[in-house]
Amino acid sequence: MMPEQLTIGEYLTERLYDLGVRHVFAVPGPFVGELIVRCDAAGLTVVRPIDGQSAGFMADAYARMRGLGVAIGGYGVGALQLVNPIAQAYAERSPVLVIGGAPGLAEPELHPLLDGRHDASPQRQVFAPLTAARAALDDPDVAFREIERVLAVMQRETHPGYLEIPRDVLDAAGHPGPAPRAAVTQSDPRALEAALNDATAMLDAAERPVMVLGVEVQRFGLQDPVLRLLANAGIPAAVTLLGKSVIGEEVPGFLGVYAGAGSRPAVRDAVESSDAVLLIGARPTDLNPGGMVPRLDPVHSIDARGDRLAIGYHTYGKVRLADFITGLAARDLRRREPMTPRDGEPTVDTLSDGPLTRDRLFARLASFLTDEMVVIADPGESLFAAADLPIRLCSEFMSPASYGARGFAIPASIGVQLAEPELRPIVLIEASAFPMTGAELATASALGLDPIVVVLHQPSEMHESLPADTIVRTSAELDVSLNEALDRSGSPYLLSVLLTASES
Amino acid sequence: MMPEQLTIGEYLTERLYDLGVRHVFAVPGPFVGELIVRCDAAGLTVVRPIDGQSAGFMADAYARMRGLGVAIGGYGVGALQLVNPIAQAYAERSPVLVIGGAPGLAEPELHPLLDGRHDASPQRQVFAPLTAARAALDDPDVAFREIERVLAVMQRETHPGYLEIPRDVLDAAGHPGPAPRAAVTQSDPRALEAALNDATAMLDAAERPVMVLGVEVQRFGLQDPVLRLLANAGIPAAVTLLGKSVIGEEVPGFLGVYAGAGSRPAVRDAVESSDAVLLIGARPTDLNPGGMVPRLDPVHSIDARGDRLAIGYHTYGKVRLADFITGLAARDLRRREPMTPRDGEPTVDTLSDGPLTRDRLFARLASFLTDEMVVIADPGESLFAAADLPIRLCSEFMSPASYGARGFAIPASIGVQLAEPELRPIVLIEASAFPMTGAELATASALGLDPIVVVLHQPSEMHESLPADTIVRTSAELDVSLNEALDRSGSPYLLSVLLTASES
């Protein structure tokens, strides 16, 4: 337990440390200078990207790996550059805490954005629709409680939160007060029982049941019961693009990525011809990346998400996602034949040398991946191609597949490697998106990080002066470069791939 | 007059053209693809920057030159990258119209940000505190009227506005309807008379009256009455940093930039020892850039702004800024001695060669400026140094001096040169801010624009590999490079200056 009479700055930074945070991503400025000093004193390493937007992407990636990320943004410029990344974190349920500074309570209201509207801070209004909980710590007496409330909601809903700290409040002493009441998040036992009975009946009656796993499987920690459903009942599983890597892909019964019309035919057929689709933490918006509209019949679906449970056309209130999935895994479901390993994979000749088509590039990359690597795919064509990369362990693949902010992957690789130093990030990014955040490779370099960045140039693109370590046109050149990249450590490796149009 | 039965897309783009817009700055995406095609068809050139934030900066700079700028941003990523620049445009009263796309009214609500909340669009909520008027064009029958309302409020208040257009509404036919009623923006004649009497009395009784001119002088078109006050009554004038260049600086009675404790001593003394300070369109937040707190006694101040008039401790409702300033200029104010040209300028030896200190660099730049150039200063130390650059004509200087978004200057130079092709932009930017938006020089190059970009490296900074046309360390090298830059046309010139610590 913490002693009494901590200051608000001390309490906040110590709580973040307790929750596993070791790095914060900050845009320095006059309203957060002191907060940054406090973070440093509490053992939180402060990372300062070149651009504010990058701080948001880094904190998002860190949160996806560790369950909590922190972006610090001042008042005005620094904080408002975080809006786009935080909207993405909201859409993809990544729990990023945004800490905004603010003019002190005792200061005149002279900020150009505030302009006399202190009690209706425009910045708080801007973040309102993009966060699950918000607090302005303008009353020291309840500040600890407010911090706990925001953190608790973020954890429960796996969404971003927002704290605004007037800069003269940091050193005020707070009061611990009584422990916050636990939020009411219990399932109603009888509603849960009814839902489990209905789901069991639908699954047992089906000939070709299938699971579709979304990113909430990871966010709500449901990997174990999901794997039990796979192993015990033998129900095969596809993942959404956003949910790719929520389970390892070498388990029997793993189908591949389901992305509506963008899926491989075998995966699409297995899902869309199924007579019982168990959707776990897969939001409708995640099922149609790039407008690839899915064809799922609600009457044959069990749609279980963090904030909703529907079986056929029935909806169920007061049933928690975790209770439902854990309960289902404990049921004695009808047992299916063990699945053969996934089939229908595209066959690409990866051995012979020749110009690199997109297919050949990804087949080659696939053979190169190990469990010590994490693939981070920027939105765009490379993301769809990356859908078929084989991922053996959980959390080996990351992409903003639902919201789709371009330029994410390079800053994200920094957040990922700080969160999990033993992983080597492989960044896949289109050449047209590279300049958006490519400058952050200098940040990676200063931190001693060593992402391998693969920049994909379309056949039609000009590439006069490429700022790359190597430029690659053939499979053989790719092999040489990837091995050279692996031999380097402590600084980024930048690899430009000039793609050839596919033969087909 | 437009014929009836225009579509909403036609009406909007034709109205923008009528209002002098020739370029729009767009982040392409599926929700604005068709709108961009309509813009092109209406004679509006579509500029596509590398990063969304840059589109906002470009549109802001264009609006500062032309009175209206347009940024197009889709739904989600593209639009939310505009938040930081639009907050700046709001704080500094630049009338930028943000056009956001949105899923069509007939489409399922599958956008990851929307997520079933179509009638409470999060994006509209985000822009609410940063715009003076907003409309969602989800009812074709009143869409023309809504467009006119937003444009009228933007013009009246010189603030940004926001239009959200569901993509399936563009081709719907609109209805002209009755002309919008004129907004009630007349002054109350008796309140105006009283205010003019009180202001005249204070100014005539004062021994050392002075004007402080803010950016609203330009935004509300008050240059003529201000120059009459200067010439007829002989009241000397300072400008705020944000208001620098609202009047030419070679007029008799021009004092220089007033920036609180950051002013030159002669300017600071003239303003702070005055017994009648006439503040015109200068907001309190603009008087203390970088926290340089001003010392002005309200009892000796006439504070006239777009939304407020105070004389001493009296405030006046229903008095329009333009009516008040025009009325004051028409009064027969006590006539002062003609002023001598401004004095107290720092004397720097600009002739001899030697390492470049910041003072020597700016003195040299000053001698190089002509009326065909516009200086665009990024926030930071270069901005304060640029305060003393002599500006002869209006609109020859631009800087986000109040809100202070770093990285503004390079995209802004693109907006400026598209708005006023006969002007050559000189960009001043710190090396630490350059990577934020430096990639947009490729955009400038593709458009055939030729800003001269001067990157300032602190003595303490490392500069291993500078991506510059030339690197300059001495006055003589600077001269050579500036002349080389002037000889180039049609593409940007990038000049890195390695500063030496000042001798003082």
CSV table of N, CA and C in Angstrom, one decimal, chain A residues 209-275:
chain,number,residue,atom,x,y,z
A,209,PRO,N,-20.0,-26.0,-37.9
A,209,PRO,CA,-19.8,-24.8,-37.0
A,209,PRO,C,-18.4,-24.3,-37.2
A,210,VAL,N,-18.3,-23.0,-37.0
A,210,VAL,CA,-17.0,-22.4,-37.2
A,210,VAL,C,-16.9,-21.2,-36.2
A,211,MET,N,-15.7,-20.9,-35.7
A,211,MET,CA,-15.5,-19.7,-34.9
A,211,MET,C,-14.8,-18.6,-35.8
A,212,VAL,N,-15.2,-17.3,-35.5
A,212,VAL,CA,-14.4,-16.2,-36.1
A,212,VAL,C,-14.0,-15.3,-34.9
A,213,LEU,N,-12.6,-15.2,-34.7
A,213,LEU,CA,-12.1,-14.6,-33.6
A,213,LEU,C,-11.6,-13.2,-33.9
A,214,GLY,N,-12.1,-12.2,-33.1
A,214,GLY,CA,-11.7,-10.8,-33.3
A,214,GLY,C,-10.6,-10.4,-32.2
A,215,VAL,N,-10.3,-9.2,-32.3
A,215,VAL,CA,-9.2,-8.7,-31.4
A,215,VAL,C,-9.5,-8.7,-29.9
A,216,GLU,N,-10.8,-8.7,-29.6
A,216,GLU,CA,-11.2,-8.7,-28.2
A,216,GLU,C,-10.8,-10.0,-27.5
A,217,VAL,N,-10.6,-11.1,-28.3
A,217,VAL,CA,-10.1,-12.3,-27.7
A,217,VAL,C,-8.8,-12.0,-26.9
A,218,GLN,N,-7.9,-11.2,-27.6
A,218,GLN,CA,-6.7,-10.8,-26.9
A,218,GLN,C,-6.9,-9.7,-25.8
A,219,ARG,N,-7.7,-8.7,-26.1
A,219,ARG,CA,-8.0,-7.6,-25.2
A,219,ARG,C,-8.6,-8.1,-23.9
A,220,PHE,N,-9.5,-9.1,-24.0
A,220,PHE,CA,-10.2,-9.6,-22.8
A,220,PHE,C,-9.5,-10.9,-22.3
A,221,GLY,N,-8.4,-11.2,-22.8
A,221,GLY,CA,-7.7,-12.4,-22.3
A,221,GLY,C,-8.4,-13.7,-22.4
A,222,LEU,N,-9.0,-14.0,-23.6
A,222,LEU,CA,-9.8,-15.2,-23.8
A,222,LEU,C,-9.1,-16.3,-24.5
A,223,GLN,N,-7.8,-16.2,-24.7
A,223,GLN,CA,-7.1,-17.2,-25.5
A,223,GLN,C,-7.4,-18.6,-25.0
A,224,ASP,N,-7.3,-18.8,-23.7
A,224,ASP,CA,-7.3,-20.2,-23.1
A,224,ASP,C,-8.7,-20.8,-23.4
A,225,PRO,N,-9.8,-20.2,-23.0
A,225,PRO,CA,-11.1,-20.9,-23.4
A,225,PRO,C,-11.3,-21.1,-24.9
A,226,VAL,N,-10.8,-20.1,-25.7
A,226,VAL,CA,-11.0,-20.3,-27.1
A,226,VAL,C,-10.2,-21.5,-27.6
A,227,LEU,N,-9.0,-21.7,-27.1
A,227,LEU,CA,-8.2,-22.9,-27.5
A,227,LEU,C,-8.8,-24.2,-27.0
A,228,ARG,N,-9.5,-24.1,-25.9
A,228,ARG,CA,-10.2,-25.3,-25.4
A,228,ARG,C,-11.4,-25.6,-26.3
A,229,LEU,N,-12.1,-24.6,-26.7
A,229,LEU,CA,-13.2,-24.8,-27.7
A,229,LEU,C,-12.7,-25.5,-29.0
A,230,LEU,N,-11.5,-25.0,-29.4
A,230,LEU,CA,-10.9,-25.6,-30.6
A,230,LEU,C,-10.5,-27.1,-30.4
A,231,ALA,N,-9.8,-27.3,-29.3
A,231,ALA,CA,-9.3,-28.6,-29.1
A,231,ALA,C,-10.4,-29.6,-28.7
A,232,ASN,N,-11.3,-29.2,-27.8
A,232,ASN,CA,-12.2,-30.2,-27.2
A,232,ASN,C,-13.4,-30.4,-28.2
A,233,ALA,N,-14.0,-29.3,-28.7
A,233,ALA,CA,-15.1,-29.5,-29.6
A,233,ALA,C,-14.7,-29.6,-31.1
A,234,GLY,N,-13.5,-29.3,-31.4
A,234,GLY,CA,-13.0,-29.4,-32.7
A,234,GLY,C,-13.7,-28.4,-33.7
A,235,ILE,N,-14.1,-27.2,-33.1
A,235,ILE,CA,-14.7,-26.2,-34.0
A,235,ILE,C,-13.6,-25.4,-34.6
A,236,PRO,N,-13.5,-25.4,-36.0
A,236,PRO,CA,-12.3,-24.7,-36.6
A,236,PRO,C,-12.5,-23.2,-36.4
A,237,ALA,N,-11.4,-22.5,-36.5
A,237,ALA,CA,-11.4,-21.0,-36.2
A,237,ALA,C,-10.7,-20.2,-37.3
A,238,ALA,N,-11.4,-19.2,-37.7
A,238,ALA,CA,-10.8,-18.1,-38.5
A,238,ALA,C,-10.6,-16.9,-37.6
A,239,VAL,N,-9.8,-16.0,-38.1
A,239,VAL,CA,-9.6,-14.7,-37.3
A,239,VAL,C,-9.9,-13.6,-38.2
A,240,THR,N,-10.2,-12.4,-37.6
A,240,THR,CA,-10.3,-11.2,-38.5
A,240,THR,C,-8.9,-10.7,-38.7
A,241,LEU,N,-8.8,-9.8,-39.6
A,241,LEU,CA,-7.5,-9.2,-39.9
A,241,LEU,C,-7.0,-8.5,-38.7
A,242,LEU,N,-7.9,-7.7,-38.0
A,242,LEU,CA,-7.4,-7.0,-36.8
A,242,LEU,C,-7.1,-8.0,-35.7
A,243,GLY,N,-7.8,-9.2,-35.8
A,243,GLY,CA,-7.5,-10.2,-34.7
A,243,GLY,C,-6.4,-11.2,-35.1
A,244,LYS,N,-5.8,-11.0,-36.2
A,244,LYS,CA,-4.7,-11.9,-36.6
A,244,LYS,C,-3.7,-12.0,-35.5
A,245,SER,N,-3.3,-13.2,-35.1
A,245,SER,CA,-2.3,-13.4,-34.0
A,245,SER,C,-3.0,-13.5,-32.6
A,246,VAL,N,-4.3,-13.4,-32.5
A,246,VAL,CA,-4.9,-13.6,-31.2
A,246,VAL,C,-4.7,-15.1,-30.7
A,247,ILE,N,-4.6,-16.0,-31.7
A,247,ILE,CA,-4.1,-17.4,-31.4
A,247,ILE,C,-3.0,-17.7,-32.3
A,248,GLY,N,-2.2,-18.6,-31.9
A,248,GLY,CA,-1.1,-19.1,-32.8
A,248,GLY,C,-1.8,-19.8,-34.0
A,249,GLU,N,-1.1,-19.8,-35.2
A,249,GLU,CA,-1.7,-20.3,-36.4
A,249,GLU,C,-1.4,-21.7,-36.7
A,250,GLU,N,-0.6,-22.4,-35.9
A,250,GLU,CA,-0.2,-23.8,-36.2
A,250,GLU,C,-1.1,-24.8,-35.4
A,251,VAL,N,-2.1,-24.3,-34.7
A,251,VAL,CA,-3.0,-25.2,-34.0
A,251,VAL,C,-3.9,-25.9,-35.0
A,252,PRO,N,-4.2,-27.2,-34.8
A,252,PRO,CA,-5.1,-27.9,-35.7
A,252,PRO,C,-6.5,-27.1,-35.7
A,253,GLY,N,-7.0,-27.0,-36.9
A,253,GLY,CA,-8.3,-26.3,-36.9
A,253,GLY,C,-8.2,-24.8,-37.3
A,254,PHE,N,-7.0,-24.3,-37.4
A,254,PHE,CA,-6.9,-22.9,-37.7
A,254,PHE,C,-7.1,-22.7,-39.2
A,255,LEU,N,-8.0,-21.8,-39.6
A,255,LEU,CA,-8.4,-21.7,-41.0
A,255,LEU,C,-7.7,-20.6,-41.7
A,256,GLY,N,-7.4,-19.5,-41.1
A,256,GLY,CA,-6.8,-18.4,-41.8
A,256,GLY,C,-7.6,-17.1,-41.5
A,257,VAL,N,-7.3,-16.1,-42.2
A,257,VAL,CA,-8.0,-14.8,-42.0
A,257,VAL,C,-9.3,-14.7,-42.8
A,258,TYR,N,-10.3,-14.3,-42.0
A,258,TYR,CA,-11.6,-14.1,-42.7
A,258,TYR,C,-11.8,-12.6,-42.8
A,259,ALA,N,-11.9,-12.1,-44.1
A,259,ALA,CA,-12.1,-10.7,-44.4
A,259,ALA,C,-13.1,-10.5,-45.5
A,260,GLY,N,-14.3,-11.1,-45.3
A,260,GLY,CA,-15.4,-11.0,-46.3
A,260,GLY,C,-14.9,-11.4,-47.6
A,261,ALA,N,-15.1,-10.6,-48.6
A,261,ALA,CA,-14.8,-10.9,-50.0
A,261,ALA,C,-13.3,-10.9,-50.2
A,262,GLY,N,-12.5,-10.4,-49.2
A,262,GLY,CA,-11.1,-10.3,-49.3
A,262,GLY,C,-10.4,-11.6,-48.8
A,263,SER,N,-11.2,-12.6,-48.4
A,263,SER,CA,-10.6,-13.8,-47.8
A,263,SER,C,-10.1,-14.7,-48.9
A,264,ARG,N,-9.2,-15.7,-48.5
A,264,ARG,CA,-8.9,-16.8,-49.4
A,264,ARG,C,-10.2,-17.6,-49.6
A,265,PRO,N,-10.4,-18.2,-50.8
A,265,PRO,CA,-11.7,-18.9,-51.0
A,265,PRO,C,-12.1,-20.0,-50.0
A,266,ALA,N,-11.1,-20.7,-49.5
A,266,ALA,CA,-11.3,-21.8,-48.6
A,266,ALA,C,-11.8,-21.3,-47.3
A,267,VAL,N,-11.3,-20.2,-46.8
A,267,VAL,CA,-11.7,-19.6,-45.5
A,267,VAL,C,-13.0,-19.0,-45.7
A,268,ARG,N,-13.2,-18.3,-46.8
A,268,ARG,CA,-14.5,-17.6,-47.0
A,268,ARG,C,-15.6,-18.6,-47.1
A,269,ASP,N,-15.4,-19.7,-47.8
A,269,ASP,CA,-16.4,-20.8,-47.9
A,269,ASP,C,-16.7,-21.4,-46.5
A,270,ALA,N,-15.7,-21.7,-45.8
A,270,ALA,CA,-15.9,-22.3,-44.4
A,270,ALA,C,-16.7,-21.4,-43.5
A,271,VAL,N,-16.5,-20.1,-43.6
A,271,VAL,CA,-17.3,-19.2,-42.7
A,271,VAL,C,-18.7,-18.9,-43.3
A,272,GLU,N,-18.8,-18.6,-44.6
A,272,GLU,CA,-20.0,-18.1,-45.1
A,272,GLU,C,-21.0,-19.3,-45.4
A,273,SER,N,-20.5,-20.5,-45.5
A,273,SER,CA,-21.4,-21.6,-45.7
A,273,SER,C,-21.7,-22.4,-44.3
A,274,SER,N,-21.2,-21.8,-43.3
A,274,SER,CA,-21.4,-22.5,-42.0
A,274,SER,C,-22.8,-22.3,-41.5
A,275,ASP,N,-23.3,-23.3,-40.8
A,275,ASP,CA,-24.6,-23.2,-40.2
A,275,ASP,C,-24.6,-22.8,-38.7
